[in-house]
Amino acid sequence: MSEQAVAEGESEQRTDRTGFLQGLGCYLLWGVMPVYWKLLSAIPAFEVLAWRMVWSCAAVIALCVLVKRTRFLYLFRDPRAVRTFLASGLIVSCNWGVYIWAANSGHLLQTSIGYYLCPLCSIALGMIVFKERLTPMQKVATALAALGVGYFIVANGGDIWIAFALALTFSVYGAVKKKGGYPALPGMAFESLLTGLIGAVALGVGAIAPWIWQIVPATPDAMAVTGPVADMALLAGCGVLTAVPLLLFSAAANRVSLTVIGFIQYVSPTIALVLAVAFYGEQFTLAHGICFALIWLGIAAIGVEAALNSRKKKAIANRVPADGAM
């Protein structure tokens, strides 16, 4: 093995590590996001969604200006880019809307189920769309996770449509982004611009006909902030809260496989589940315990496999000098 090959291998490993950390940071932020939506629960979810789309656009464009990477409007001349980011923007906006409403209306556990299902959908899309192959341990982990989530759904029932809506929209969003293959920041800026325009139109319609917000009425939580100044500050904060994890997700999706992203996604629903039970008084059942046990057993299997592969790569790299290869 040549030194060049070793260098390329180390570069790929660093890229994978960077992508993994970006994905992990993204899901940590998404995991604690329900707390933020509870603060805004006195405002109808549809109105919060419209403001979120607008302020996210502003935050991403401001970030582009800050890092002096403002060349993304050229994507308007690329029909494929317009189709890709219009589709991804609409899909993720649907995901946001369902999530905001569910988190503020007492269905946080259902969002947790949805994001436990999401990695399974991502893995399926990875195999179908990108022809990714699962390792033996990944197959075991997928089976265990599917069994745990399936048992949880059968045992609990309820508004399962929320879980499936979240799982399908976000896994398809990830697949669309990966299929597009555009650079993270310009792509995120272009997508945010498109969704921001849609959000601005929605706010304009709402200003003329405010009754449209009541199609999905607010369900205020005890944590809800009701002052107009504080509400506007929180709505503006939606931009940063949305842009940062989405940027991390876009970068991670271009660096690592959908299979890896699929398993990182378990971080977010675990945090949401803990919040639902520990802070918002939702009941933790035997089904929760079984689901947790099976999912984390699967994740442990993936962790063991990753550790063994890492040791193998290091062993190969350490043998290179002894082989005398150039």
mmCIF file of C-alpha atoms in Angstrom:
data_model
loop_
_atom_site.group_PDB
_atom_site.id
_atom_site.type_symbol
_atom_site.label_atom_id
_atom_site.label_comp_id
_atom_site.label_asym_id
_atom_site.label_seq_id
_atom_site.Cartn_x
_atom_site.Cartn_y
_atom_site.Cartn_z
ATOM 1 C CA MET A 1 0.000 0.000 0.000
ATOM 2 C CA SER A 2 1.445 3.373 -1.000
ATOM 3 C CA GLU A 3 1.732 6.447 1.197
ATOM 4 C CA GLN A 4 -0.718 8.177 -1.127
ATOM 5 C CA ALA A 5 -3.293 5.443 -0.531
ATOM 6 C CA VAL A 6 -2.804 5.711 3.219
ATOM 7 C CA ALA A 7 -3.199 9.494 3.043
ATOM 8 C CA GLU A 8 -6.398 9.114 1.031
ATOM 9 C CA GLY A 9 -7.700 6.616 3.578
ATOM 10 C CA GLU A 10 -6.923 8.969 6.450
ATOM 11 C CA SER A 11 -8.600 11.854 4.607
ATOM 12 C CA GLU A 12 -11.715 9.754 4.046
ATOM 13 C CA GLN A 13 -11.754 8.740 7.711
ATOM 14 C CA ARG A 14 -11.493 12.403 8.790
ATOM 15 C CA THR A 15 -14.332 13.282 6.399
ATOM 16 C CA ASP A 16 -16.478 10.516 7.839
ATOM 17 C CA ARG A 17 -15.680 11.661 11.390
ATOM 18 C CA THR A 18 -16.521 15.257 10.514
ATOM 19 C CA GLY A 19 -19.790 14.197 8.916
ATOM 20 C CA PHE A 20 -20.652 12.080 11.922
ATOM 21 C CA LEU A 21 -20.044 14.970 14.339
ATOM 22 C CA GLN A 22 -22.087 17.312 12.149
ATOM 23 C CA GLY A 23 -24.957 14.838 12.142
ATOM 24 C CA LEU A 24 -24.702 14.302 15.891
ATOM 25 C CA GLY A 25 -24.786 18.040 16.603
ATOM 26 C CA CYS A 26 -27.789 18.409 14.329
ATOM 27 C CA TYR A 27 -29.796 15.751 16.165
ATOM 28 C CA LEU A 28 -28.842 17.023 19.604
ATOM 29 C CA LEU A 29 -30.296 20.409 18.666
ATOM 30 C CA TRP A 30 -33.419 18.842 17.206
ATOM 31 C CA GLY A 31 -33.831 16.743 20.336
ATOM 32 C CA VAL A 32 -34.211 19.753 22.643
ATOM 33 C CA MET A 33 -36.278 21.794 20.187
ATOM 34 C CA PRO A 34 -39.699 20.874 21.728
ATOM 35 C CA VAL A 35 -38.842 23.121 24.682
ATOM 36 C CA TYR A 36 -38.642 26.082 22.313
ATOM 37 C CA TRP A 37 -41.965 25.264 20.635
ATOM 38 C CA LYS A 38 -43.663 25.026 24.036
ATOM 39 C CA LEU A 39 -42.688 28.666 24.601
ATOM 40 C CA LEU A 40 -44.539 29.565 21.391
ATOM 41 C CA SER A 41 -47.572 27.336 21.982
ATOM 42 C CA ALA A 42 -49.938 30.317 22.455
ATOM 43 C CA ILE A 43 -49.520 31.062 18.724
ATOM 44 C CA PRO A 44 -51.254 28.814 16.140
ATOM 45 C CA ALA A 45 -48.860 26.235 14.707
ATOM 46 C CA PHE A 46 -49.467 27.289 11.099
ATOM 47 C CA GLU A 47 -48.537 30.888 11.916
ATOM 48 C CA VAL A 48 -45.410 29.744 13.762
ATOM 49 C CA LEU A 49 -44.498 27.675 10.700
ATOM 50 C CA ALA A 50 -44.852 30.679 8.370
ATOM 51 C CA TRP A 51 -42.659 32.836 10.608
ATOM 52 C CA ARG A 52 -40.159 30.014 10.891
ATOM 53 C CA MET A 53 -39.862 29.799 7.107
ATOM 54 C CA VAL A 54 -39.282 33.550 6.798
ATOM 55 C CA TRP A 55 -36.794 33.905 9.654
ATOM 56 C CA SER A 56 -34.906 30.784 8.595
ATOM 57 C CA CYS A 57 -34.412 32.369 5.194
ATOM 58 C CA ALA A 58 -33.095 35.555 6.825
ATOM 59 C CA ALA A 59 -30.739 33.605 9.112
ATOM 60 C CA VAL A 60 -29.250 31.485 6.338
ATOM 61 C CA ILE A 61 -28.709 34.444 4.009
ATOM 62 C CA ALA A 62 -27.108 36.397 6.871
ATOM 63 C CA LEU A 63 -24.794 33.434 7.442
ATOM 64 C CA CYS A 64 -23.848 33.425 3.763
ATOM 65 C CA VAL A 65 -22.995 37.126 3.956
ATOM 66 C CA LEU A 66 -21.001 36.579 7.153
ATOM 67 C CA VAL A 67 -18.800 33.890 5.618
ATOM 68 C CA LYS A 68 -18.680 35.727 2.262
ATOM 69 C CA ARG A 69 -20.319 32.916 0.319
ATOM 70 C CA THR A 70 -23.242 34.694 -1.282
ATOM 71 C CA ARG A 71 -23.135 33.040 -4.701
ATOM 72 C CA PHE A 72 -26.227 30.864 -4.703
ATOM 73 C CA LEU A 73 -28.687 32.788 -6.914
ATOM 74 C CA TYR A 74 -27.074 31.114 -9.944
ATOM 75 C CA LEU A 75 -29.071 28.052 -8.930
ATOM 76 C CA PHE A 76 -32.171 29.791 -10.291
ATOM 77 C CA ARG A 77 -30.693 29.132 -13.750
ATOM 78 C CA ASP A 78 -30.427 25.413 -13.004
ATOM 79 C CA PRO A 79 -33.849 23.745 -13.522
ATOM 80 C CA ARG A 80 -32.678 20.652 -11.657
ATOM 81 C CA ALA A 81 -31.664 22.764 -8.655
ATOM 82 C CA VAL A 82 -35.027 24.554 -8.642
ATOM 83 C CA ARG A 83 -36.877 21.239 -8.719
ATOM 84 C CA THR A 84 -34.627 19.720 -6.056
ATOM 85 C CA PHE A 85 -34.788 22.561 -3.543
ATOM 86 C CA LEU A 86 -38.425 23.408 -4.110
ATOM 87 C CA ALA A 87 -39.263 19.767 -3.416
ATOM 88 C CA SER A 88 -36.968 19.533 -0.389
ATOM 89 C CA GLY A 89 -38.208 22.865 0.956
ATOM 90 C CA LEU A 90 -41.874 21.894 0.727
ATOM 91 C CA ILE A 91 -41.201 18.478 2.241
ATOM 92 C CA VAL A 92 -39.273 19.844 5.219
ATOM 93 C CA SER A 93 -41.898 22.575 5.741
ATOM 94 C CA CYS A 94 -44.588 19.891 6.038
ATOM 95 C CA ASN A 95 -42.369 18.117 8.546
ATOM 96 C CA TRP A 96 -41.929 21.339 10.551
ATOM 97 C CA GLY A 97 -45.658 22.020 10.603
ATOM 98 C CA VAL A 98 -46.607 18.580 11.873
ATOM 99 C CA TYR A 99 -43.826 18.639 14.464
ATOM 100 C CA ILE A 100 -44.682 22.081 15.854
ATOM 101 C CA TRP A 101 -48.360 21.183 16.167
ATOM 102 C CA ALA A 102 -47.661 17.761 17.695
ATOM 103 C CA ALA A 103 -45.127 19.080 20.228
ATOM 104 C CA ASN A 104 -47.551 21.784 21.393
ATOM 105 C CA SER A 105 -50.715 19.680 21.510
ATOM 106 C CA GLY A 106 -49.660 16.873 23.843
ATOM 107 C CA HIS A 107 -48.294 14.458 21.219
ATOM 108 C CA LEU A 108 -44.584 14.659 21.958
ATOM 109 C CA LEU A 109 -44.361 10.900 22.431
ATOM 110 C CA GLN A 110 -45.791 10.458 18.942
ATOM 111 C CA THR A 111 -43.030 12.656 17.557
ATOM 112 C CA SER A 112 -40.558 10.411 19.341
ATOM 113 C CA ILE A 113 -42.043 7.338 17.664
ATOM 114 C CA GLY A 114 -41.900 9.121 14.322
ATOM 115 C CA TYR A 115 -38.206 9.860 14.651
ATOM 116 C CA TYR A 116 -37.520 6.318 15.778
ATOM 117 C CA LEU A 117 -39.188 5.203 12.542
ATOM 118 C CA CYS A 118 -37.275 7.766 10.488
ATOM 119 C CA PRO A 119 -33.911 5.941 10.533
ATOM 120 C CA LEU A 120 -35.597 2.787 9.264
ATOM 121 C CA CYS A 121 -37.101 4.790 6.401
ATOM 122 C CA SER A 122 -33.691 6.353 5.696
ATOM 123 C CA ILE A 123 -32.027 2.948 5.625
ATOM 124 C CA ALA A 124 -34.701 1.643 3.241
ATOM 125 C CA LEU A 125 -34.254 4.654 0.963
ATOM 126 C CA GLY A 126 -30.481 4.229 1.118
ATOM 127 C CA MET A 127 -30.824 0.682 -0.164
ATOM 128 C CA ILE A 128 -33.497 1.452 -2.776
ATOM 129 C CA VAL A 129 -32.326 4.816 -4.130
ATOM 130 C CA PHE A 130 -28.560 4.775 -3.552
ATOM 131 C CA LYS A 131 -27.962 1.009 -3.662
ATOM 132 C CA GLU A 132 -26.262 1.096 -0.264
ATOM 133 C CA ARG A 133 -25.591 -2.301 1.288
ATOM 134 C CA LEU A 134 -25.998 -3.142 4.934
ATOM 135 C CA THR A 135 -23.269 -4.930 6.849
ATOM 136 C CA PRO A 136 -24.293 -7.985 8.911
ATOM 137 C CA MET A 137 -24.389 -5.943 12.129
ATOM 138 C CA GLN A 138 -26.424 -3.222 10.435
ATOM 139 C CA LYS A 139 -28.939 -5.856 9.371
ATOM 140 C CA VAL A 140 -29.149 -7.088 12.963
ATOM 141 C CA ALA A 141 -29.518 -3.524 14.253
ATOM 142 C CA THR A 142 -32.201 -2.722 11.694
ATOM 143 C CA ALA A 143 -34.160 -5.838 12.626
ATOM 144 C CA LEU A 144 -33.917 -5.052 16.351
ATOM 145 C CA ALA A 145 -34.938 -1.420 15.829
ATOM 146 C CA ALA A 146 -37.846 -2.442 13.597
ATOM 147 C CA LEU A 147 -38.979 -4.957 16.189
ATOM 148 C CA GLY A 148 -38.779 -2.397 19.002
ATOM 149 C CA VAL A 149 -40.600 0.341 17.091
ATOM 150 C CA GLY A 150 -43.171 -2.133 15.774
ATOM 151 C CA TYR A 151 -43.935 -3.387 19.278
ATOM 152 C CA PHE A 152 -44.190 0.181 20.532
ATOM 153 C CA ILE A 153 -46.703 1.062 17.824
ATOM 154 C CA VAL A 154 -48.821 -2.041 18.382
ATOM 155 C CA ALA A 155 -48.847 -1.604 22.153
ATOM 156 C CA ASN A 156 -49.610 2.126 22.173
ATOM 157 C CA GLY A 157 -51.638 2.865 19.059
ATOM 158 C CA GLY A 158 -53.050 6.396 19.224
ATOM 159 C CA ASP A 159 -52.434 9.097 16.653
ATOM 160 C CA ILE A 160 -49.945 7.041 14.724
ATOM 161 C CA TRP A 161 -50.405 9.180 11.611
ATOM 162 C CA ILE A 162 -48.235 11.835 13.289
ATOM 163 C CA ALA A 163 -45.362 9.379 13.606
ATOM 164 C CA PHE A 164 -45.617 8.174 10.023
ATOM 165 C CA ALA A 165 -45.962 11.714 8.645
ATOM 166 C CA LEU A 166 -42.785 12.813 10.432
ATOM 167 C CA ALA A 167 -40.844 9.684 9.482
ATOM 168 C CA LEU A 168 -41.755 9.760 5.806
ATOM 169 C CA THR A 169 -41.314 13.492 5.255
ATOM 170 C CA PHE A 170 -37.923 13.713 6.882
ATOM 171 C CA SER A 171 -36.438 10.544 5.413
ATOM 172 C CA VAL A 172 -37.584 11.605 1.926
ATOM 173 C CA TYR A 173 -36.119 15.064 2.606
ATOM 174 C CA GLY A 174 -32.744 13.494 3.377
ATOM 175 C CA ALA A 175 -32.887 11.374 0.237
ATOM 176 C CA VAL A 176 -33.763 14.382 -1.955
ATOM 177 C CA LYS A 177 -30.858 16.382 -0.489
ATOM 178 C CA LYS A 178 -28.405 13.553 -0.997
ATOM 179 C CA LYS A 179 -29.643 12.863 -4.523
ATOM 180 C CA GLY A 180 -29.213 16.552 -5.360
ATOM 181 C CA GLY A 181 -25.597 16.542 -4.179
ATOM 182 C CA TYR A 182 -25.311 20.346 -4.075
ATOM 183 C CA PRO A 183 -22.857 22.099 -1.687
ATOM 184 C CA ALA A 184 -24.323 22.488 1.791
ATOM 185 C CA LEU A 185 -24.357 26.262 2.291
ATOM 186 C CA PRO A 186 -25.400 27.455 -1.200
ATOM 187 C CA GLY A 187 -28.007 24.693 -1.353
ATOM 188 C CA MET A 188 -29.326 25.551 2.092
ATOM 189 C CA ALA A 189 -29.496 29.242 1.172
ATOM 190 C CA PHE A 190 -31.370 28.551 -2.049
ATOM 191 C CA GLU A 191 -33.806 26.182 -0.341
ATOM 192 C CA SER A 192 -34.365 28.694 2.464
ATOM 193 C CA LEU A 193 -34.989 31.482 -0.046
ATOM 194 C CA LEU A 194 -37.684 29.429 -1.766
ATOM 195 C CA THR A 195 -39.392 28.436 1.492
ATOM 196 C CA GLY A 196 -38.989 31.978 2.843
ATOM 197 C CA LEU A 197 -40.906 33.354 -0.133
ATOM 198 C CA ILE A 198 -43.674 30.820 0.478
ATOM 199 C CA GLY A 199 -43.734 31.730 4.184
ATOM 200 C CA ALA A 200 -43.942 35.449 3.343
ATOM 201 C CA VAL A 201 -46.916 34.806 1.080
ATOM 202 C CA ALA A 202 -48.605 32.839 3.887
ATOM 203 C CA LEU A 203 -48.035 35.701 6.343
ATOM 204 C CA GLY A 204 -49.442 38.158 3.814
ATOM 205 C CA VAL A 205 -52.578 36.075 3.399
ATOM 206 C CA GLY A 206 -52.826 35.717 7.176
ATOM 207 C CA ALA A 207 -52.633 39.501 7.620
ATOM 208 C CA ILE A 208 -55.598 39.924 5.274
ATOM 209 C CA ALA A 209 -57.556 36.916 6.544
ATOM 210 C CA PRO A 210 -56.308 36.109 10.081
ATOM 211 C CA TRP A 211 -58.963 33.442 10.491
ATOM 212 C CA ILE A 212 -56.810 31.032 8.435
ATOM 213 C CA TRP A 213 -54.495 30.589 11.428
ATOM 214 C CA GLN A 214 -57.407 29.171 13.411
ATOM 215 C CA ILE A 215 -57.744 26.238 11.024
ATOM 216 C CA VAL A 216 -55.158 24.709 13.362
ATOM 217 C CA PRO A 217 -55.838 26.590 16.632
ATOM 218 C CA ALA A 218 -53.216 27.146 19.311
ATOM 219 C CA THR A 219 -53.016 24.829 22.325
ATOM 220 C CA PRO A 220 -51.160 26.934 24.940
ATOM 221 C CA ASP A 221 -48.847 25.110 27.335
ATOM 222 C CA ALA A 222 -48.063 26.300 30.864
ATOM 223 C CA MET A 223 -44.655 27.407 29.521
ATOM 224 C CA ALA A 224 -46.186 29.563 26.777
ATOM 225 C CA VAL A 225 -44.917 33.128 26.453
ATOM 226 C CA THR A 226 -47.755 35.586 25.832
ATOM 227 C CA GLY A 227 -46.084 39.007 25.597
ATOM 228 C CA PRO A 228 -46.006 40.374 22.001
ATOM 229 C CA VAL A 229 -42.382 41.532 22.223
ATOM 230 C CA ALA A 230 -41.199 38.223 23.655
ATOM 231 C CA ASP A 231 -43.248 36.307 21.091
ATOM 232 C CA MET A 232 -41.686 38.239 18.218
ATOM 233 C CA ALA A 233 -38.206 37.715 19.654
ATOM 234 C CA LEU A 234 -38.847 33.969 19.907
ATOM 235 C CA LEU A 235 -40.280 33.858 16.387
ATOM 236 C CA ALA A 236 -37.170 35.632 15.097
ATOM 237 C CA GLY A 237 -35.047 33.111 16.995
ATOM 238 C CA CYS A 238 -36.699 30.359 14.951
ATOM 239 C CA GLY A 239 -34.399 31.383 12.129
ATOM 240 C CA VAL A 240 -31.176 30.524 13.917
ATOM 241 C CA LEU A 241 -32.746 27.509 15.633
ATOM 242 C CA THR A 242 -33.784 26.133 12.255
ATOM 243 C CA ALA A 243 -30.837 27.156 10.101
ATOM 244 C CA VAL A 244 -28.009 25.783 12.240
ATOM 245 C CA PRO A 245 -29.172 22.132 12.497
ATOM 246 C CA LEU A 246 -30.354 22.093 8.879
ATOM 247 C CA LEU A 247 -26.956 23.315 7.741
ATOM 248 C CA LEU A 248 -25.306 20.613 9.839
ATOM 249 C CA PHE A 249 -27.670 18.027 8.370
ATOM 250 C CA SER A 250 -26.991 19.150 4.800
ATOM 251 C CA ALA A 251 -23.243 18.938 5.367
ATOM 252 C CA ALA A 252 -23.522 15.522 7.022
ATOM 253 C CA ALA A 253 -25.745 14.152 4.249
ATOM 254 C CA ASN A 254 -23.019 14.959 1.706
ATOM 255 C CA ARG A 255 -20.256 13.321 3.793
ATOM 256 C CA VAL A 256 -21.728 10.100 5.175
ATOM 257 C CA SER A 257 -24.136 7.454 3.949
ATOM 258 C CA LEU A 258 -27.863 7.522 4.673
ATOM 259 C CA THR A 259 -27.322 4.361 6.700
ATOM 260 C CA VAL A 260 -24.992 6.175 9.120
ATOM 261 C CA ILE A 261 -27.358 9.144 9.280
ATOM 262 C CA GLY A 262 -30.154 6.711 9.954
ATOM 263 C CA PHE A 263 -28.590 5.487 13.177
ATOM 264 C CA ILE A 264 -27.488 8.918 14.389
ATOM 265 C CA GLN A 265 -31.133 9.945 14.172
ATOM 266 C CA TYR A 266 -31.932 7.887 17.284
ATOM 267 C CA VAL A 267 -30.386 10.644 19.415
ATOM 268 C CA SER A 268 -33.203 13.122 18.720
ATOM 269 C CA PRO A 269 -36.218 10.941 19.594
ATOM 270 C CA THR A 270 -34.481 9.681 22.716
ATOM 271 C CA ILE A 271 -34.113 13.243 23.984
ATOM 272 C CA ALA A 272 -37.733 13.997 23.034
ATOM 273 C CA LEU A 273 -38.914 10.908 24.869
ATOM 274 C CA VAL A 274 -37.012 11.877 28.012
ATOM 275 C CA LEU A 275 -38.460 15.389 27.828
ATOM 276 C CA ALA A 276 -41.975 14.040 27.368
ATOM 277 C CA VAL A 277 -41.738 11.736 30.383
ATOM 278 C CA ALA A 278 -39.484 13.664 32.766
ATOM 279 C CA PHE A 279 -40.679 17.223 32.120
ATOM 280 C CA TYR A 280 -44.121 17.079 30.528
ATOM 281 C CA GLY A 281 -45.687 14.271 32.531
ATOM 282 C CA GLU A 282 -46.348 11.762 29.762
ATOM 283 C CA GLN A 283 -46.505 8.158 30.936
ATOM 284 C CA PHE A 284 -43.569 5.794 30.397
ATOM 285 C CA THR A 285 -44.984 2.326 29.729
ATOM 286 C CA LEU A 286 -43.582 -1.176 29.441
ATOM 287 C CA ALA A 287 -43.707 -0.691 25.663
ATOM 288 C CA HIS A 288 -41.342 2.253 25.995
ATOM 289 C CA GLY A 289 -38.901 0.092 27.961
ATOM 290 C CA ILE A 290 -38.973 -2.737 25.424
ATOM 291 C CA CYS A 291 -38.617 -0.305 22.530
ATOM 292 C CA PHE A 292 -35.652 1.416 24.159
ATOM 293 C CA ALA A 293 -33.942 -1.883 24.975
ATOM 294 C CA LEU A 294 -34.195 -3.256 21.438
ATOM 295 C CA ILE A 295 -33.164 -0.019 19.737
ATOM 296 C CA TRP A 296 -30.155 0.597 21.949
ATOM 297 C CA LEU A 297 -29.126 -3.043 21.601
ATOM 298 C CA GLY A 298 -29.078 -2.490 17.851
ATOM 299 C CA ILE A 299 -27.082 0.706 18.214
ATOM 300 C CA ALA A 300 -24.615 -1.133 20.454
ATOM 301 C CA ALA A 301 -24.161 -3.729 17.708
ATOM 302 C CA ILE A 302 -23.332 -0.948 15.227
ATOM 303 C CA GLY A 303 -20.909 0.584 17.743
ATOM 304 C CA VAL A 304 -19.058 -2.709 18.203
ATOM 305 C CA GLU A 305 -18.786 -3.181 14.456
ATOM 306 C CA ALA A 306 -17.493 0.378 13.973
ATOM 307 C CA ALA A 307 -14.881 -0.100 16.718
ATOM 308 C CA LEU A 308 -13.664 -3.352 15.146
ATOM 309 C CA ASN A 309 -13.437 -1.735 11.699
ATOM 310 C CA SER A 310 -11.487 1.186 13.151
ATOM 311 C CA ARG A 311 -8.990 -1.162 14.801
ATOM 312 C CA LYS A 312 -8.616 -3.057 11.539
ATOM 313 C CA LYS A 313 -7.898 0.161 9.591
ATOM 314 C CA LYS A 314 -5.307 1.231 12.166
ATOM 315 C CA ALA A 315 -3.651 -2.159 12.016
ATOM 316 C CA ILE A 316 -3.400 -1.931 8.218
ATOM 317 C CA ALA A 317 -1.996 1.604 8.419
ATOM 318 C CA ASN A 318 0.608 0.536 10.985
ATOM 319 C CA ARG A 319 1.824 -2.263 8.740
ATOM 320 C CA VAL A 320 2.559 0.090 5.826
ATOM 321 C CA PRO A 321 6.112 1.142 6.914
ATOM 322 C CA ALA A 322 7.081 -2.454 7.518
ATOM 323 C CA ASP A 323 6.005 -3.394 4.020
ATOM 324 C CA GLY A 324 8.402 -0.789 2.582
ATOM 325 C CA ALA A 325 5.802 0.527 0.142
ATOM 326 C CA MET A 326 6.067 3.967 -1.421
#
